[in-house]
Amino acid sequence: MVGSLNGSSMDLIQNAEPLPEEIDPKAMPLDLNGESDGGRGGGGKSRQIVLGRNVHTSCFEISEPEDDDEVTGEREAYMAGVLARYRKSLLERTKHHLGYPYNLDFDYGALGQLQHFSINNLGDPFIESNYGVHSRQFEVGVLDWFARLWELERNEYWGYITNCGTEGNLHGILVGREVFPDGILYASKESHYSVFKAARMYRMDCVKVGTLMSGEIDCADFGSKLLLNKEKPAIINVNIGTTVKGAVDDLDMVIETLEKNGFKDRFYIHCDGALFGLMMPFVKRAPKVSFKKPIGSVSVSGHKFVGCPMPCGVQITRLKHINTLSSNVEYLASRDATIMGSRNGHAPLFLWNRCNAQ
């Protein structure tokens, strides 16, 4: 809607209650139509805040214009005010951003010109679809860089840029299950919750393994639990930095434990490197994650150490494992082996920019 502000609209804006400097999760949202009931829900009943629903007490509701609404600019002014206050809140909160391992030292002003396009990398990043507005050339450039980092030849890897680290875990564990359909998933109790989410989603048997004081996997406990299920293959999640303690599982010891207990050719290892997967390769004498070792996949987050402004990640696996997942998609004139269908085409641009600049 396009309009200009008249005198009455300006009076309304000046007299309107402003948004708080800080977004208060206990405060009710502004009501554009002036129908707020003072913090009570429909029928005058007190709103109950329950786990997982408390955002509704601070949401900015959408009020659709009536057919007979006049074009006064009032609605645009309201929305502009909401966004301005929200930006101020973001600036303040970012100053005191502690507890999350995000790299906030970035400036992507040069990429602003590309935000006007609907860039969608649907399907396989290596096979162009019939949707022409994509950034596959940047995505594959990023994937090639990560494959080199983890020592996997270009003609031996497959991967894609995910929406987050969780999607990387979901994909890596899914590949493991496709390689070993009757395999049991093993993960330390310090593993990210998305690993256990994957087990529920794929209806996999999952065994939690104990940890050492440091938070890394206890390979003695791992070995004893392998022996209890010796008839079934093992799918293992190896942590390259746990969520709370930052523990790095001993990949070499995990492999040794598998081979010592008779799983020499019956295991698949997924490495969850969301936290430290991009840091370890550049730290002297740090344990090495490499596809020269018998691992199946590695995933990392792009919005942590790298510093992308939107959640994203990278998942790399061996090309030989992907054929079981990949399928033809007729309307795309392409193939797909990803978890999601449509994928953010802007994330590869930010990752490509960052990897080139650092």
PDB file of N, CA and C in Angstrom, residues 120-189:
ATOM      1  N   ASN A 120      17.209 -19.555  -5.314  1.00  0.00           N
ATOM      2  CA  ASN A 120      16.797 -20.842  -4.752  1.00  0.00           C
ATOM      3  C   ASN A 120      17.615 -21.959  -5.394  1.00  0.00           C
ATOM      4  N   ASN A 121      18.370 -22.678  -4.579  1.00  0.00           N
ATOM      5  CA  ASN A 121      19.204 -23.775  -5.091  1.00  0.00           C
ATOM      6  C   ASN A 121      18.500 -25.120  -4.914  1.00  0.00           C
ATOM      7  N   LEU A 122      17.286 -25.229  -5.469  1.00  0.00           N
ATOM      8  CA  LEU A 122      16.563 -26.481  -5.266  1.00  0.00           C
ATOM      9  C   LEU A 122      17.287 -27.662  -5.881  1.00  0.00           C
ATOM     10  N   GLY A 123      17.233 -28.780  -5.139  1.00  0.00           N
ATOM     11  CA  GLY A 123      17.790 -30.011  -5.674  1.00  0.00           C
ATOM     12  C   GLY A 123      19.293 -30.149  -5.515  1.00  0.00           C
ATOM     13  N   ASP A 124      19.843 -31.012  -6.324  1.00  0.00           N
ATOM     14  CA  ASP A 124      21.266 -31.345  -6.272  1.00  0.00           C
ATOM     15  C   ASP A 124      22.112 -30.148  -6.703  1.00  0.00           C
ATOM     16  N   PRO A 125      23.117 -29.772  -5.902  1.00  0.00           N
ATOM     17  CA  PRO A 125      23.940 -28.614  -6.273  1.00  0.00           C
ATOM     18  C   PRO A 125      24.787 -28.833  -7.520  1.00  0.00           C
ATOM     19  N   PHE A 126      25.010 -30.080  -7.891  1.00  0.00           N
ATOM     20  CA  PHE A 126      25.880 -30.378  -9.030  1.00  0.00           C
ATOM     21  C   PHE A 126      25.106 -30.581 -10.329  1.00  0.00           C
ATOM     22  N   ILE A 127      23.774 -30.572 -10.246  1.00  0.00           N
ATOM     23  CA  ILE A 127      22.941 -30.771 -11.432  1.00  0.00           C
ATOM     24  C   ILE A 127      21.970 -29.608 -11.530  1.00  0.00           C
ATOM     25  N   GLU A 128      22.125 -28.780 -12.545  1.00  0.00           N
ATOM     26  CA  GLU A 128      21.277 -27.596 -12.683  1.00  0.00           C
ATOM     27  C   GLU A 128      19.832 -28.001 -12.955  1.00  0.00           C
ATOM     28  N   SER A 129      18.897 -27.311 -12.305  1.00  0.00           N
ATOM     29  CA  SER A 129      17.476 -27.590 -12.509  1.00  0.00           C
ATOM     30  C   SER A 129      16.920 -26.599 -13.522  1.00  0.00           C
ATOM     31  N   ASN A 130      15.607 -26.632 -13.729  1.00  0.00           N
ATOM     32  CA  ASN A 130      15.002 -25.691 -14.669  1.00  0.00           C
ATOM     33  C   ASN A 130      14.668 -24.353 -14.009  1.00  0.00           C
ATOM     34  N   TYR A 131      15.057 -24.195 -12.729  1.00  0.00           N
ATOM     35  CA  TYR A 131      14.897 -22.892 -12.074  1.00  0.00           C
ATOM     36  C   TYR A 131      16.208 -22.127 -12.248  1.00  0.00           C
ATOM     37  N   GLY A 132      16.161 -21.053 -13.008  1.00  0.00           N
ATOM     38  CA  GLY A 132      17.393 -20.397 -13.439  1.00  0.00           C
ATOM     39  C   GLY A 132      18.026 -19.441 -12.449  1.00  0.00           C
ATOM     40  N   VAL A 133      17.276 -18.996 -11.430  1.00  0.00           N
ATOM     41  CA  VAL A 133      17.817 -18.011 -10.481  1.00  0.00           C
ATOM     42  C   VAL A 133      18.423 -18.769  -9.300  1.00  0.00           C
ATOM     43  N   HIS A 134      19.661 -19.187  -9.453  1.00  0.00           N
ATOM     44  CA  HIS A 134      20.322 -19.992  -8.428  1.00  0.00           C
ATOM     45  C   HIS A 134      21.756 -19.502  -8.232  1.00  0.00           C
ATOM     46  N   SER A 135      22.431 -20.093  -7.252  1.00  0.00           N
ATOM     47  CA  SER A 135      23.837 -19.730  -6.982  1.00  0.00           C
ATOM     48  C   SER A 135      24.701 -20.986  -6.896  1.00  0.00           C
ATOM     49  N   ARG A 136      24.382 -21.984  -7.713  1.00  0.00           N
ATOM     50  CA  ARG A 136      25.120 -23.250  -7.663  1.00  0.00           C
ATOM     51  C   ARG A 136      26.614 -23.063  -7.917  1.00  0.00           C
ATOM     52  N   GLN A 137      26.972 -22.128  -8.799  1.00  0.00           N
ATOM     53  CA  GLN A 137      28.392 -21.946  -9.101  1.00  0.00           C
ATOM     54  C   GLN A 137      29.164 -21.504  -7.856  1.00  0.00           C
ATOM     55  N   PHE A 138      28.508 -20.746  -6.976  1.00  0.00           N
ATOM     56  CA  PHE A 138      29.131 -20.354  -5.710  1.00  0.00           C
ATOM     57  C   PHE A 138      29.093 -21.523  -4.720  1.00  0.00           C
ATOM     58  N   GLU A 139      27.974 -22.225  -4.691  1.00  0.00           N
ATOM     59  CA  GLU A 139      27.832 -23.354  -3.765  1.00  0.00           C
ATOM     60  C   GLU A 139      28.888 -24.424  -4.023  1.00  0.00           C
ATOM     61  N   VAL A 140      29.067 -24.801  -5.282  1.00  0.00           N
ATOM     62  CA  VAL A 140      30.049 -25.838  -5.603  1.00  0.00           C
ATOM     63  C   VAL A 140      31.467 -25.345  -5.319  1.00  0.00           C
ATOM     64  N   GLY A 141      31.721 -24.052  -5.520  1.00  0.00           N
ATOM     65  CA  GLY A 141      33.023 -23.499  -5.158  1.00  0.00           C
ATOM     66  C   GLY A 141      33.301 -23.649  -3.675  1.00  0.00           C
ATOM     67  N   VAL A 142      32.284 -23.398  -2.851  1.00  0.00           N
ATOM     68  CA  VAL A 142      32.423 -23.572  -1.397  1.00  0.00           C
ATOM     69  C   VAL A 142      32.635 -25.042  -1.057  1.00  0.00           C
ATOM     70  N   LEU A 143      31.858 -25.918  -1.677  1.00  0.00           N
ATOM     71  CA  LEU A 143      31.971 -27.352  -1.397  1.00  0.00           C
ATOM     72  C   LEU A 143      33.346 -27.890  -1.787  1.00  0.00           C
ATOM     73  N   ASP A 144      33.875 -27.438  -2.919  1.00  0.00           N
ATOM     74  CA  ASP A 144      35.223 -27.862  -3.335  1.00  0.00           C
ATOM     75  C   ASP A 144      36.257 -27.475  -2.281  1.00  0.00           C
ATOM     76  N   TRP A 145      36.097 -26.275  -1.724  1.00  0.00           N
ATOM     77  CA  TRP A 145      37.040 -25.799  -0.706  1.00  0.00           C
ATOM     78  C   TRP A 145      36.998 -26.689   0.532  1.00  0.00           C
ATOM     79  N   PHE A 146      35.786 -27.051   0.961  1.00  0.00           N
ATOM     80  CA  PHE A 146      35.656 -27.912   2.141  1.00  0.00           C
ATOM     81  C   PHE A 146      36.169 -29.322   1.861  1.00  0.00           C
ATOM     82  N   ALA A 147      35.939 -29.820   0.649  1.00  0.00           N
ATOM     83  CA  ALA A 147      36.448 -31.151   0.305  1.00  0.00           C
ATOM     84  C   ALA A 147      37.972 -31.176   0.373  1.00  0.00           C
ATOM     85  N   ARG A 148      38.610 -30.115  -0.103  1.00  0.00           N
ATOM     86  CA  ARG A 148      40.079 -30.032  -0.001  1.00  0.00           C
ATOM     87  C   ARG A 148      40.510 -29.970   1.460  1.00  0.00           C
ATOM     88  N   LEU A 149      39.765 -29.217   2.250  1.00  0.00           N
ATOM     89  CA  LEU A 149      40.092 -29.061   3.666  1.00  0.00           C
ATOM     90  C   LEU A 149      40.089 -30.411   4.376  1.00  0.00           C
ATOM     91  N   TRP A 150      39.134 -31.257   4.005  1.00  0.00           N
ATOM     92  CA  TRP A 150      39.004 -32.564   4.655  1.00  0.00           C
ATOM     93  C   TRP A 150      39.587 -33.702   3.820  1.00  0.00           C
ATOM     94  N   GLU A 151      40.377 -33.346   2.808  1.00  0.00           N
ATOM     95  CA  GLU A 151      41.188 -34.304   2.049  1.00  0.00           C
ATOM     96  C   GLU A 151      40.355 -35.366   1.327  1.00  0.00           C
ATOM     97  N   LEU A 152      39.409 -34.877   0.538  1.00  0.00           N
ATOM     98  CA  LEU A 152      38.596 -35.760  -0.291  1.00  0.00           C
ATOM     99  C   LEU A 152      38.608 -35.222  -1.717  1.00  0.00           C
ATOM    100  N   GLU A 153      38.955 -36.071  -2.671  1.00  0.00           N
ATOM    101  CA  GLU A 153      39.088 -35.648  -4.063  1.00  0.00           C
ATOM    102  C   GLU A 153      37.755 -35.166  -4.628  1.00  0.00           C
ATOM    103  N   ARG A 154      37.840 -34.243  -5.593  1.00  0.00           N
ATOM    104  CA  ARG A 154      36.633 -33.655  -6.177  1.00  0.00           C
ATOM    105  C   ARG A 154      35.716 -34.699  -6.788  1.00  0.00           C
ATOM    106  N   ASN A 155      36.292 -35.718  -7.386  1.00  0.00           N
ATOM    107  CA  ASN A 155      35.468 -36.738  -8.038  1.00  0.00           C
ATOM    108  C   ASN A 155      35.017 -37.842  -7.082  1.00  0.00           C
ATOM    109  N   GLU A 156      35.295 -37.657  -5.786  1.00  0.00           N
ATOM    110  CA  GLU A 156      34.918 -38.675  -4.804  1.00  0.00           C
ATOM    111  C   GLU A 156      33.966 -38.144  -3.735  1.00  0.00           C
ATOM    112  N   TYR A 157      33.613 -36.870  -3.804  1.00  0.00           N
ATOM    113  CA  TYR A 157      32.745 -36.329  -2.756  1.00  0.00           C
ATOM    114  C   TYR A 157      31.416 -35.858  -3.327  1.00  0.00           C
ATOM    115  N   TRP A 158      30.454 -35.747  -2.437  1.00  0.00           N
ATOM    116  CA  TRP A 158      29.174 -35.094  -2.722  1.00  0.00           C
ATOM    117  C   TRP A 158      28.810 -34.314  -1.468  1.00  0.00           C
ATOM    118  N   GLY A 159      28.127 -33.205  -1.651  1.00  0.00           N
ATOM    119  CA  GLY A 159      27.716 -32.426  -0.493  1.00  0.00           C
ATOM    120  C   GLY A 159      26.778 -31.319  -0.899  1.00  0.00           C
ATOM    121  N   TYR A 160      26.361 -30.551   0.084  1.00  0.00           N
ATOM    122  CA  TYR A 160      25.522 -29.387  -0.201  1.00  0.00           C
ATOM    123  C   TYR A 160      25.537 -28.438   0.986  1.00  0.00           C
ATOM    124  N   ILE A 161      25.100 -27.218   0.740  1.00  0.00           N
ATOM    125  CA  ILE A 161      25.004 -26.223   1.806  1.00  0.00           C
ATOM    126  C   ILE A 161      23.636 -26.355   2.451  1.00  0.00           C
ATOM    127  N   THR A 162      23.647 -26.650   3.731  1.00  0.00           N
ATOM    128  CA  THR A 162      22.425 -26.932   4.477  1.00  0.00           C
ATOM    129  C   THR A 162      21.865 -25.657   5.099  1.00  0.00           C
ATOM    130  N   ASN A 163      20.703 -25.798   5.714  1.00  0.00           N
ATOM    131  CA  ASN A 163      20.088 -24.663   6.398  1.00  0.00           C
ATOM    132  C   ASN A 163      20.630 -24.462   7.807  1.00  0.00           C
ATOM    133  N   CYS A 164      21.324 -25.472   8.352  1.00  0.00           N
ATOM    134  CA  CYS A 164      21.868 -25.365   9.709  1.00  0.00           C
ATOM    135  C   CYS A 164      22.698 -26.611  10.005  1.00  0.00           C
ATOM    136  N   GLY A 165      23.339 -26.618  11.167  1.00  0.00           N
ATOM    137  CA  GLY A 165      24.117 -27.777  11.569  1.00  0.00           C
ATOM    138  C   GLY A 165      23.257 -29.004  11.800  1.00  0.00           C
ATOM    139  N   THR A 166      22.057 -28.799  12.320  1.00  0.00           N
ATOM    140  CA  THR A 166      21.144 -29.920  12.552  1.00  0.00           C
ATOM    141  C   THR A 166      20.846 -30.659  11.257  1.00  0.00           C
ATOM    142  N   GLU A 167      20.610 -29.910  10.173  1.00  0.00           N
ATOM    143  CA  GLU A 167      20.328 -30.573   8.900  1.00  0.00           C
ATOM    144  C   GLU A 167      21.517 -31.408   8.443  1.00  0.00           C
ATOM    145  N   GLY A 168      22.731 -30.932   8.716  1.00  0.00           N
ATOM    146  CA  GLY A 168      23.916 -31.715   8.383  1.00  0.00           C
ATOM    147  C   GLY A 168      23.942 -33.034   9.132  1.00  0.00           C
ATOM    148  N   ASN A 169      23.577 -33.002  10.423  1.00  0.00           N
ATOM    149  CA  ASN A 169      23.516 -34.239  11.201  1.00  0.00           C
ATOM    150  C   ASN A 169      22.415 -35.160  10.691  1.00  0.00           C
ATOM    151  N   LEU A 170      21.254 -34.582  10.390  1.00  0.00           N
ATOM    152  CA  LEU A 170      20.152 -35.393   9.870  1.00  0.00           C
ATOM    153  C   LEU A 170      20.554 -36.091   8.577  1.00  0.00           C
ATOM    154  N   HIS A 171      21.273 -35.369   7.709  1.00  0.00           N
ATOM    155  CA  HIS A 171      21.674 -35.955   6.433  1.00  0.00           C
ATOM    156  C   HIS A 171      22.769 -36.997   6.625  1.00  0.00           C
ATOM    157  N   GLY A 172      23.779 -36.675   7.432  1.00  0.00           N
ATOM    158  CA  GLY A 172      24.876 -37.614   7.641  1.00  0.00           C
ATOM    159  C   GLY A 172      24.401 -38.927   8.232  1.00  0.00           C
ATOM    160  N   ILE A 173      23.516 -38.843   9.223  1.00  0.00           N
ATOM    161  CA  ILE A 173      23.001 -40.063   9.856  1.00  0.00           C
ATOM    162  C   ILE A 173      22.072 -40.810   8.906  1.00  0.00           C
ATOM    163  N   LEU A 174      21.333 -40.074   8.081  1.00  0.00           N
ATOM    164  CA  LEU A 174      20.484 -40.727   7.081  1.00  0.00           C
ATOM    165  C   LEU A 174      21.326 -41.516   6.080  1.00  0.00           C
ATOM    166  N   VAL A 175      22.434 -40.924   5.635  1.00  0.00           N
ATOM    167  CA  VAL A 175      23.329 -41.645   4.722  1.00  0.00           C
ATOM    168  C   VAL A 175      23.835 -42.921   5.395  1.00  0.00           C
ATOM    169  N   GLY A 176      24.211 -42.807   6.673  1.00  0.00           N
ATOM    170  CA  GLY A 176      24.668 -43.986   7.408  1.00  0.00           C
ATOM    171  C   GLY A 176      23.609 -45.066   7.479  1.00  0.00           C
ATOM    172  N   ARG A 177      22.370 -44.649   7.694  1.00  0.00           N
ATOM    173  CA  ARG A 177      21.289 -45.638   7.762  1.00  0.00           C
ATOM    174  C   ARG A 177      21.028 -46.286   6.406  1.00  0.00           C
ATOM    175  N   GLU A 178      21.182 -45.511   5.321  1.00  0.00           N
ATOM    176  CA  GLU A 178      20.997 -46.081   3.985  1.00  0.00           C
ATOM    177  C   GLU A 178      22.118 -47.062   3.646  1.00  0.00           C
ATOM    178  N   VAL A 179      23.322 -46.777   4.118  1.00  0.00           N
ATOM    179  CA  VAL A 179      24.440 -47.699   3.885  1.00  0.00           C
ATOM    180  C   VAL A 179      24.247 -48.983   4.696  1.00  0.00           C
ATOM    181  N   PHE A 180      23.789 -48.819   5.948  1.00  0.00           N
ATOM    182  CA  PHE A 180      23.531 -49.963   6.833  1.00  0.00           C
ATOM    183  C   PHE A 180      22.106 -49.855   7.383  1.00  0.00           C
ATOM    184  N   PRO A 181      21.114 -50.347   6.637  1.00  0.00           N
ATOM    185  CA  PRO A 181      19.704 -50.191   7.041  1.00  0.00           C
ATOM    186  C   PRO A 181      19.376 -50.774   8.411  1.00  0.00           C
ATOM    187  N   ASP A 182      20.100 -51.802   8.836  1.00  0.00           N
ATOM    188  CA  ASP A 182      19.827 -52.408  10.145  1.00  0.00           C
ATOM    189  C   ASP A 182      20.844 -51.970  11.194  1.00  0.00           C
ATOM    190  N   GLY A 183      21.597 -50.913  10.890  1.00  0.00           N
ATOM    191  CA  GLY A 183      22.628 -50.450  11.813  1.00  0.00           C
ATOM    192  C   GLY A 183      22.060 -49.807  13.067  1.00  0.00           C
ATOM    193  N   ILE A 184      22.844 -49.820  14.126  1.00  0.00           N
ATOM    194  CA  ILE A 184      22.489 -49.172  15.392  1.00  0.00           C
ATOM    195  C   ILE A 184      23.279 -47.874  15.505  1.00  0.00           C
ATOM    196  N   LEU A 185      22.599 -46.810  15.903  1.00  0.00           N
ATOM    197  CA  LEU A 185      23.256 -45.513  16.065  1.00  0.00           C
ATOM    198  C   LEU A 185      23.871 -45.417  17.456  1.00  0.00           C
ATOM    199  N   TYR A 186      25.156 -45.106  17.517  1.00  0.00           N
ATOM    200  CA  TYR A 186      25.864 -44.892  18.780  1.00  0.00           C
ATOM    201  C   TYR A 186      26.264 -43.423  18.865  1.00  0.00           C
ATOM    202  N   ALA A 187      25.983 -42.810  20.011  1.00  0.00           N
ATOM    203  CA  ALA A 187      26.343 -41.403  20.220  1.00  0.00           C
ATOM    204  C   ALA A 187      26.576 -41.175  21.701  1.00  0.00           C
ATOM    205  N   SER A 188      27.558 -40.373  22.015  1.00  0.00           N
ATOM    206  CA  SER A 188      27.810 -40.084  23.426  1.00  0.00           C
ATOM    207  C   SER A 188      26.661 -39.262  23.996  1.00  0.00           C
ATOM    208  N   LYS A 189      26.502 -39.339  25.299  1.00  0.00           N
ATOM    209  CA  LYS A 189      25.401 -38.615  25.946  1.00  0.00           C
ATOM    210  C   LYS A 189      25.586 -37.104  25.854  1.00  0.00           C
TER     211      LYS A 189
END
